PDB file of C-alpha atoms in Angstrom:
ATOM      1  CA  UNK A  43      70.979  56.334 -15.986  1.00  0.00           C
ATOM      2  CA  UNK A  44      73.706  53.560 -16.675  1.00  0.00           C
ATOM      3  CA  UNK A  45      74.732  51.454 -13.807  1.00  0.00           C
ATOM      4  CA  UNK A  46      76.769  48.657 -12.849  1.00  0.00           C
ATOM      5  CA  UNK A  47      75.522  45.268 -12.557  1.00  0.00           C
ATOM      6  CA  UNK A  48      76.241  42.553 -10.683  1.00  0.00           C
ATOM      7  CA  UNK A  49      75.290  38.915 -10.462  1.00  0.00           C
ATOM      8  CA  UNK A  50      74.372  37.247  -8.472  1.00  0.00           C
ATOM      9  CA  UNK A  51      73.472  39.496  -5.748  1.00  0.00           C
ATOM     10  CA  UNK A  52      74.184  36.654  -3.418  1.00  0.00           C
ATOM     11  CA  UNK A  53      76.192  33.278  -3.071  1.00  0.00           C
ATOM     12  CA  UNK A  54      76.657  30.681  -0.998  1.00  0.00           C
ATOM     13  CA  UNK A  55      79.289  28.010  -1.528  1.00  0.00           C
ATOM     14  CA  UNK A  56      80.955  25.297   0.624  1.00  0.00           C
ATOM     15  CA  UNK A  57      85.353  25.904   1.544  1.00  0.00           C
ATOM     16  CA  UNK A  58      87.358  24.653  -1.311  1.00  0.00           C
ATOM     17  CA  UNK A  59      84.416  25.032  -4.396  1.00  0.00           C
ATOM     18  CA  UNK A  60      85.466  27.602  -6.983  1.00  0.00           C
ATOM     19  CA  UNK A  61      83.191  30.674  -7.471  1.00  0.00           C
ATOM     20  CA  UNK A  62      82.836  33.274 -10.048  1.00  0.00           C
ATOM     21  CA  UNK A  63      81.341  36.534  -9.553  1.00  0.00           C
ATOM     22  CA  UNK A  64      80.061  38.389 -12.844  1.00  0.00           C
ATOM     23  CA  UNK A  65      79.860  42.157 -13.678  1.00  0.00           C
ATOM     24  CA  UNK A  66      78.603  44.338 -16.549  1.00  0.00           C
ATOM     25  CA  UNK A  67      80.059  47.998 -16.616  1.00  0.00           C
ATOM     26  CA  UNK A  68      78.542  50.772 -18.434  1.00  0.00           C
ATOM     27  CA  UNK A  69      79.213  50.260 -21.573  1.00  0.00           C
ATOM     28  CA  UNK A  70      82.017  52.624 -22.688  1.00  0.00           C
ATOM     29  CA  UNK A  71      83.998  52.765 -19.625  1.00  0.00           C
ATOM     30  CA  UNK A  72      87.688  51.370 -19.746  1.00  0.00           C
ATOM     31  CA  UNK A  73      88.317  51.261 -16.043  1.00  0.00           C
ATOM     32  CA  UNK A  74      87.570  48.007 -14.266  1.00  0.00           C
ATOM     33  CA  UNK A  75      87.867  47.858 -10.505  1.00  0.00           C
ATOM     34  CA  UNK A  76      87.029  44.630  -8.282  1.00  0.00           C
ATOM     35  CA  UNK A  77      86.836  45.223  -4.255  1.00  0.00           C
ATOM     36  CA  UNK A  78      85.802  43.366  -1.085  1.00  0.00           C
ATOM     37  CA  UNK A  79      83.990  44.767   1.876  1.00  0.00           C
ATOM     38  CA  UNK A  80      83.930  42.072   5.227  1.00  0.00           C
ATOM     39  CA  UNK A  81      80.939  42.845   7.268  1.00  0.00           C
ATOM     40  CA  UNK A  82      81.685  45.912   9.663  1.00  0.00           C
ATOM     41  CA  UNK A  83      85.299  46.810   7.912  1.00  0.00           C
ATOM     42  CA  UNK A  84      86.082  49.101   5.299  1.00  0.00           C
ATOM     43  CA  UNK A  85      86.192  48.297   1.572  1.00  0.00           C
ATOM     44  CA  UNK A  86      89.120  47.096   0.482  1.00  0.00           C
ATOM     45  CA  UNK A  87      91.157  47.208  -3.054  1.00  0.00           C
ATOM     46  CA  UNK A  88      91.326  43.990  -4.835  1.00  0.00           C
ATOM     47  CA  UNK A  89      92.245  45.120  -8.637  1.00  0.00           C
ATOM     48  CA  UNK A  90      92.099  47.214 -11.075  1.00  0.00           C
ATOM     49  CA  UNK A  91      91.522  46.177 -14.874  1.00  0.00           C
ATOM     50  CA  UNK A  92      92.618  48.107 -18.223  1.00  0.00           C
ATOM     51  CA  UNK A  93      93.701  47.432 -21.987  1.00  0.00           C
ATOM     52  CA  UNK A  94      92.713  43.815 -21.121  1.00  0.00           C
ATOM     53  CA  UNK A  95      95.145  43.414 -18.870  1.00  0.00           C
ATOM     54  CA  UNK A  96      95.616  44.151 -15.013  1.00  0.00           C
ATOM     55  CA  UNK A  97      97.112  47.446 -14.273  1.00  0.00           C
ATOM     56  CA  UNK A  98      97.346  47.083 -10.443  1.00  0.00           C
ATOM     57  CA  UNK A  99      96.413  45.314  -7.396  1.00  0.00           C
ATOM     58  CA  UNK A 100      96.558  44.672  -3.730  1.00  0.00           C
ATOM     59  CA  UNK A 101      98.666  42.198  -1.303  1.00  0.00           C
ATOM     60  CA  UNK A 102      94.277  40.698  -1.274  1.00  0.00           C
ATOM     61  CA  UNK A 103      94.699  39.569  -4.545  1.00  0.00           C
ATOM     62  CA  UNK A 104      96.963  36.514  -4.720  1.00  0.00           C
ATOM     63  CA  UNK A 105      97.224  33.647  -6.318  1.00  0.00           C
ATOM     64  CA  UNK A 106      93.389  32.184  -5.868  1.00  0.00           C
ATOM     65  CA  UNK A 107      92.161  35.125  -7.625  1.00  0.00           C
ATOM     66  CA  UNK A 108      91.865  36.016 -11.036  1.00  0.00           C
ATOM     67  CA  UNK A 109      89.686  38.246 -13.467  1.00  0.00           C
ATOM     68  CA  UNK A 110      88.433  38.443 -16.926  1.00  0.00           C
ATOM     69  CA  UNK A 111      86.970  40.063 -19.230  1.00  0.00           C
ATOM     70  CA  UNK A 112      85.809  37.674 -21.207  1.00  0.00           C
ATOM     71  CA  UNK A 113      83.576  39.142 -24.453  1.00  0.00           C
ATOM     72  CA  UNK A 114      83.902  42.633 -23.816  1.00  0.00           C
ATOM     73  CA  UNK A 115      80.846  43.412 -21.926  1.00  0.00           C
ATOM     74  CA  UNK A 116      81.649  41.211 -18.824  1.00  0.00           C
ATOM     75  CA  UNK A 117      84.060  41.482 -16.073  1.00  0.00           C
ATOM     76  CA  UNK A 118      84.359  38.205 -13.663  1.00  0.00           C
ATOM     77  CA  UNK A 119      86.236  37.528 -10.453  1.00  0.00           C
ATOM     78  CA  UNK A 120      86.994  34.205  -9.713  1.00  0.00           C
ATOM     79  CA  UNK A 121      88.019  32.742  -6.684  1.00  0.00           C
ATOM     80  CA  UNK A 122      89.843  29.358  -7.212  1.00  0.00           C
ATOM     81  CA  UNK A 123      89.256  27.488  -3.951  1.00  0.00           C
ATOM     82  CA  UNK A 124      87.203  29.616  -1.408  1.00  0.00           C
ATOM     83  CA  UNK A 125      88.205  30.028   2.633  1.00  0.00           C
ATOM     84  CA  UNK A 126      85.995  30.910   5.106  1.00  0.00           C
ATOM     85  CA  UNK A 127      87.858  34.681   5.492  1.00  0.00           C
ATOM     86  CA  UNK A 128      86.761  35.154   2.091  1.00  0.00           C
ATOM     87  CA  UNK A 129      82.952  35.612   2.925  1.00  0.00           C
ATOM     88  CA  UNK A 130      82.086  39.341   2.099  1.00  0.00           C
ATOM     89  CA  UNK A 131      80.117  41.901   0.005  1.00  0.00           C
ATOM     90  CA  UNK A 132      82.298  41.992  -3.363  1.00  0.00           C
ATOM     91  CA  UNK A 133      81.758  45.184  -5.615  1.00  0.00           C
ATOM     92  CA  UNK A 134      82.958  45.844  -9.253  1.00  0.00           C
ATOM     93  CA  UNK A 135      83.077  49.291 -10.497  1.00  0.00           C
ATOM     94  CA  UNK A 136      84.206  50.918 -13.727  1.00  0.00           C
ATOM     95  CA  UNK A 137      85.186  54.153 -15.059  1.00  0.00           C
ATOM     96  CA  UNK A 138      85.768  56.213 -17.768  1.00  0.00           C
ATOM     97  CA  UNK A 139      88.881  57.691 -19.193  1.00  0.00           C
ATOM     98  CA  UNK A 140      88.694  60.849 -17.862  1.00  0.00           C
ATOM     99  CA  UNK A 141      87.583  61.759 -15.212  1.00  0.00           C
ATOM    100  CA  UNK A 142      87.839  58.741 -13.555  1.00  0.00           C
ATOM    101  CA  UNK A 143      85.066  58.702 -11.310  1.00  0.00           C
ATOM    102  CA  UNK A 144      84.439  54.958 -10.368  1.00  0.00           C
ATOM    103  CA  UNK A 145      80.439  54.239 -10.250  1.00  0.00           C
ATOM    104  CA  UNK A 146      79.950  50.499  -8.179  1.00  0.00           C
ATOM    105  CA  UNK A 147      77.896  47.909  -8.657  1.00  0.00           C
ATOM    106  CA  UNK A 148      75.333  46.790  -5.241  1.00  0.00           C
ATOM    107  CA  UNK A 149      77.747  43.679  -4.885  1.00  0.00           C
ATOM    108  CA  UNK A 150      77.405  40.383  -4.656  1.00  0.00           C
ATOM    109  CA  UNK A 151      77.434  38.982  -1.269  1.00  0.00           C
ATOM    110  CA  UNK A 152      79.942  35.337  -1.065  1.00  0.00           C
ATOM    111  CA  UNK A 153      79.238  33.290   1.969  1.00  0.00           C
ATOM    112  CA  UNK A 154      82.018  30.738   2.208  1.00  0.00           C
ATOM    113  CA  UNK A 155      80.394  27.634   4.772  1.00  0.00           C
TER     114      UNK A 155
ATOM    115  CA  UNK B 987      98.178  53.306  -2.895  1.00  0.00           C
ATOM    116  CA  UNK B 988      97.670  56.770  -1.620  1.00  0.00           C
ATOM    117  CA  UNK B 989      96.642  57.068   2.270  1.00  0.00           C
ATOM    118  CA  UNK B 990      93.876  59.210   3.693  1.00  0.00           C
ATOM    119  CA  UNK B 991      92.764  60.294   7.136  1.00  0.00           C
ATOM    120  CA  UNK B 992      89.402  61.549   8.494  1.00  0.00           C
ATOM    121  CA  UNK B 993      87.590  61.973  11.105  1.00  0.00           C
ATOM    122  CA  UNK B 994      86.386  57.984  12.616  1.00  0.00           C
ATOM    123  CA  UNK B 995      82.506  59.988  13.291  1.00  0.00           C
ATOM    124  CA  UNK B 996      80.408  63.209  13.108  1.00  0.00           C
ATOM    125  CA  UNK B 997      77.213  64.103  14.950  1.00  0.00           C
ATOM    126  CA  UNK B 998      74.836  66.357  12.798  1.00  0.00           C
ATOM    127  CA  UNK B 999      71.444  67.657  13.122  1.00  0.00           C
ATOM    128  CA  UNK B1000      68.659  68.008  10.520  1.00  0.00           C
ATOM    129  CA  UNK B1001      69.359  71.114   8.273  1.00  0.00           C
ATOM    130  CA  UNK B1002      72.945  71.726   9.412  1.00  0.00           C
ATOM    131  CA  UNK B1003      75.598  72.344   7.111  1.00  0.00           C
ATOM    132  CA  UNK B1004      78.096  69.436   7.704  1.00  0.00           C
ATOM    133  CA  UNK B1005      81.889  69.643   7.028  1.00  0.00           C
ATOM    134  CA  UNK B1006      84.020  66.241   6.359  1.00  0.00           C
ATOM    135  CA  UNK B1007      87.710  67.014   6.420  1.00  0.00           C
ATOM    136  CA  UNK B1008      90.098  64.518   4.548  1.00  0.00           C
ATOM    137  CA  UNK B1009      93.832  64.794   5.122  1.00  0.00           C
ATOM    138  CA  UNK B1010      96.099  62.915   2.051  1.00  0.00           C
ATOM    139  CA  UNK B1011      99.928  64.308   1.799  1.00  0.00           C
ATOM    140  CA  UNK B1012     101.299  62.292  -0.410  1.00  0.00           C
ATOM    141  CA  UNK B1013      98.989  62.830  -3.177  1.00  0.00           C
ATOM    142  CA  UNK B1014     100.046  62.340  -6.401  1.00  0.00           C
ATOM    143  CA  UNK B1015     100.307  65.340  -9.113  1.00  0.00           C
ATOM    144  CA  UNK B1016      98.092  63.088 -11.278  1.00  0.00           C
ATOM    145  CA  UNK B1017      95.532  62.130  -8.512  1.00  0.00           C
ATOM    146  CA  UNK B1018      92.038  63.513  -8.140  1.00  0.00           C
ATOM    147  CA  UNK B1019      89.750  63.495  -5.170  1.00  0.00           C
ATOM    148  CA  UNK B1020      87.039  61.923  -4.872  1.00  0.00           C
ATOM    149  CA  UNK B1021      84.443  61.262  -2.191  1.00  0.00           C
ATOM    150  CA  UNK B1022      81.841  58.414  -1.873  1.00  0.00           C
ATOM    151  CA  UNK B1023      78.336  57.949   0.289  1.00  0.00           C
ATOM    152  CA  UNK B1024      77.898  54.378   1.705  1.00  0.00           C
ATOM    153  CA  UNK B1025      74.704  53.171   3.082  1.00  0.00           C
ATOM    154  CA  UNK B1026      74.629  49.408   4.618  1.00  0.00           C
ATOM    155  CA  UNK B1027      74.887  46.601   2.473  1.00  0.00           C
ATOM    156  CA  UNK B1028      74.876  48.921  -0.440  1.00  0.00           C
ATOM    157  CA  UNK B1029      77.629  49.853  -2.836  1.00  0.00           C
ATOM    158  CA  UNK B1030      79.647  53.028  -2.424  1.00  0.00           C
ATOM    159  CA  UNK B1031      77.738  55.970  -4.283  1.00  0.00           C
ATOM    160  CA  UNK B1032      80.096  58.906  -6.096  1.00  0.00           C
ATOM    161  CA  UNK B1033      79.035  62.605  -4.139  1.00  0.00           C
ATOM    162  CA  UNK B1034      81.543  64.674  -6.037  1.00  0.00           C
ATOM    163  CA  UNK B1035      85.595  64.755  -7.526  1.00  0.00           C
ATOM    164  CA  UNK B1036      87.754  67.529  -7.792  1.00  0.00           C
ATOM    165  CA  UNK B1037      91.336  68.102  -8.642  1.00  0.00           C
ATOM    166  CA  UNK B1038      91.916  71.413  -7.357  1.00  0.00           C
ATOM    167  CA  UNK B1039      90.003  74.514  -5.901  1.00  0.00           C
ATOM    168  CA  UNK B1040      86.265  74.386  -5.833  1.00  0.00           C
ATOM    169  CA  UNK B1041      83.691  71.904  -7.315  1.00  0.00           C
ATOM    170  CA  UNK B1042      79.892  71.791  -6.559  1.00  0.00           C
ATOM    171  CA  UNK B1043      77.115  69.828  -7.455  1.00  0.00           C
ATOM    172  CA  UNK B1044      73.517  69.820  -6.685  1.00  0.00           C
ATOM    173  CA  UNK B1045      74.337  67.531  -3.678  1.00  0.00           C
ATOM    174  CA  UNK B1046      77.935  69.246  -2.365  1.00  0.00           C
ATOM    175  CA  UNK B1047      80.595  71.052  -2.483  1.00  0.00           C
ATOM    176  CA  UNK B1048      84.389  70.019  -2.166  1.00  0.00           C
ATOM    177  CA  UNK B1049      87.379  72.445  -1.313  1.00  0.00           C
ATOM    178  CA  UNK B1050      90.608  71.875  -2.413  1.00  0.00           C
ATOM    179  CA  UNK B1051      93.197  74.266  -0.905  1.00  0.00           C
ATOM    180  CA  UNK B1052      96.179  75.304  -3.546  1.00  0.00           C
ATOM    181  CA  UNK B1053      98.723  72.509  -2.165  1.00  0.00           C
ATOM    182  CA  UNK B1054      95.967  69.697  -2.462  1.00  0.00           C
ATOM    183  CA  UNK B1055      97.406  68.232   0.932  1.00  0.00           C
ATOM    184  CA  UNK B1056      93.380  68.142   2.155  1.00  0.00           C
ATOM    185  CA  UNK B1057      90.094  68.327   0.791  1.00  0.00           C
ATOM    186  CA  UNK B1058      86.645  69.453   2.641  1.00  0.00           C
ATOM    187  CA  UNK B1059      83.455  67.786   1.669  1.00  0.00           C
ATOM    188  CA  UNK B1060      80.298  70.020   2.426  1.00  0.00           C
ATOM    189  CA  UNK B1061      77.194  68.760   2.843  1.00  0.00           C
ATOM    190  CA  UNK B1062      74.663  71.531   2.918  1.00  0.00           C
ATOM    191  CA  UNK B1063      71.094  71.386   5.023  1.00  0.00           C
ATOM    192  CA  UNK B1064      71.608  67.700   5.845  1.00  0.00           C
ATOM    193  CA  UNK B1065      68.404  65.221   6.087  1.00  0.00           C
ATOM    194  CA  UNK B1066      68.206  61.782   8.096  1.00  0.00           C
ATOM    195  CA  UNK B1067      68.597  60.401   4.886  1.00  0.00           C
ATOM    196  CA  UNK B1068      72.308  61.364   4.978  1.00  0.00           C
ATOM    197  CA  UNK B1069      73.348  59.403   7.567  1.00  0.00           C
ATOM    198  CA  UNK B1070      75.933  57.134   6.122  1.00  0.00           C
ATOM    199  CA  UNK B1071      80.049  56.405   6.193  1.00  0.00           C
ATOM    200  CA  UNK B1072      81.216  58.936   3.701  1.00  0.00           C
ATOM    201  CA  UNK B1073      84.993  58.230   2.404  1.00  0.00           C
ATOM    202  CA  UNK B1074      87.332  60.504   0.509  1.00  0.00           C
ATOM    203  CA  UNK B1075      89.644  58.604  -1.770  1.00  0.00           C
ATOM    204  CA  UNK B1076      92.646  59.683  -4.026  1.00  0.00           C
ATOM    205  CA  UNK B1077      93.286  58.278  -7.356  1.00  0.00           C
ATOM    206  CA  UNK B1078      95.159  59.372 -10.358  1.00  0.00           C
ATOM    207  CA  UNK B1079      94.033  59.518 -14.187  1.00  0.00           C
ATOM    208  CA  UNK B1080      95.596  58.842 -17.121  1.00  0.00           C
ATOM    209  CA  UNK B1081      98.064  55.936 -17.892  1.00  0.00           C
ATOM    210  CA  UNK B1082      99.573  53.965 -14.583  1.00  0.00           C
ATOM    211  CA  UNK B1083      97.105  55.679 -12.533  1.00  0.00           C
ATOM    212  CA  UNK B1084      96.436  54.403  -9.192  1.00  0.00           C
ATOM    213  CA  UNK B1085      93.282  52.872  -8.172  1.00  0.00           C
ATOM    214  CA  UNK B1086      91.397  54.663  -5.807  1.00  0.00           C
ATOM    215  CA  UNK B1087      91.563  52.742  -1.900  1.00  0.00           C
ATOM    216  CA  UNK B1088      89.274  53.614   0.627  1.00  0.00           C
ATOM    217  CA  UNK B1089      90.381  54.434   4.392  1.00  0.00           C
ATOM    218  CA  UNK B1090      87.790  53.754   7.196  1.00  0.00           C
ATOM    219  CA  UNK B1091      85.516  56.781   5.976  1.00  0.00           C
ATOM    220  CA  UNK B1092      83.464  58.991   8.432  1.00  0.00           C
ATOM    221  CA  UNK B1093      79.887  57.950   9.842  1.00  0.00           C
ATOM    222  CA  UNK B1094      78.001  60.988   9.574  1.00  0.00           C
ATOM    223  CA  UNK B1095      75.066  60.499  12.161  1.00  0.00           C
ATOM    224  CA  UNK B1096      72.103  63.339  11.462  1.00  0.00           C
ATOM    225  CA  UNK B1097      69.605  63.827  14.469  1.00  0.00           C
ATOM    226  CA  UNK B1098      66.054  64.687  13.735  1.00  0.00           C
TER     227      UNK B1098
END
């Protein structure tokens, strides 16, 4: 069965360093979908990803984030300059067209020291 | 973003049928519904989606009454195993659609 896949499955990194977290969808969705889950709270919307371009996303997502999709098979977050508040699971998840069920990676877990 | 509310917990026991209700009343005409399993420190797994009246799987069943205002999630003969935070989520299709944002779910607790 195809699944998401995420790398790595966990990070640490010091305030201030720049991280990137990869993804690889299944392979012929067109939905890309990046959230955040801090230990104990609900998941949270960062942004959604389509025609190679961003189609939405949350008050989360400012500035220090951005996303790519770099050759067609990846999908990255990056995180310019890390905080300590930004320490959480992080999933990607893609979908297709129609419907648009969303299937999630097992996320990458960012510790910011 | 469209908003939902349900239930903060539910108490279960083995081989019970369990019903999650999900209240969202500004749903779009272009949204569907769609519920998600989470276990901890795993990713949110896909139960089941529906846009209106009745959907089942081999795992559950959603209802959907005729003004889409709510949706039920069924879970029938419940295990241990399904003790997790369950969320219901609305999200539209097609171009512009909104992304689907998770509220603070339900933690289903099943006793043996």
């Amino acid at each position: 069965e195809p699944e998401v896949t995420q790398t790595p499955s966990h990070q640490v990194t010091q305030m201030g360093q720049e991280v990137i977290l990869r993804c690889v969808p299944i392979s012929n969705h067109l939905y890309f979908y990046w959230y955040r889950q801090i230990l104990g709270q609900k998941v949270e919307f960062l942004v959604s990803f389509y025609n190679n371009e961003i189609s939405e996303k949350s008050e989360i997502f400012d500035d220090q984030f951005s996303v790519e999709r770099p050759d067609g098979s990846n999908f990255t977050l990056k995180i310019r300059s890390t905080k300590l508040e930004d320490s959480a699971m992080y999933f990607c998840a893609s979908s297709p067209a129609i419907p648009p069920e969303a299937f999630f990676g097992q996320g990458t877990r960012l510790t910011v020291v | 973003l469209a908003k939902t509310t349900q239930p903060i917990s539910m108490d279960s026991y083995e081989g019970q049928e369990v019903n999650i209700t999900c209240s969202h009343n500004n749903i779009a005409t272009n949204d569907y519904i769609t519920w998600y399993q989470q276990f901890p420190s795993q990713g949110p797994r896909f139960i089941i989606q529906g846009y209106k009246t009745k959907v089942t799987n081999e795992v559950a069943s959603l209802f959907i009454p005729a003004d889409r205002k709510s949706s039920t999630l069924s879970l029938p003969r419940v295990s241990l195993s399904d003790t997790a935070v369950y969320y219901c989520l609305v999200g539209g299709a097609g171009p512009g659609r909104r992304a689907l944002t998770f509220g603070s779910g339900t933690r289903l607790q099943v006793q043996p």
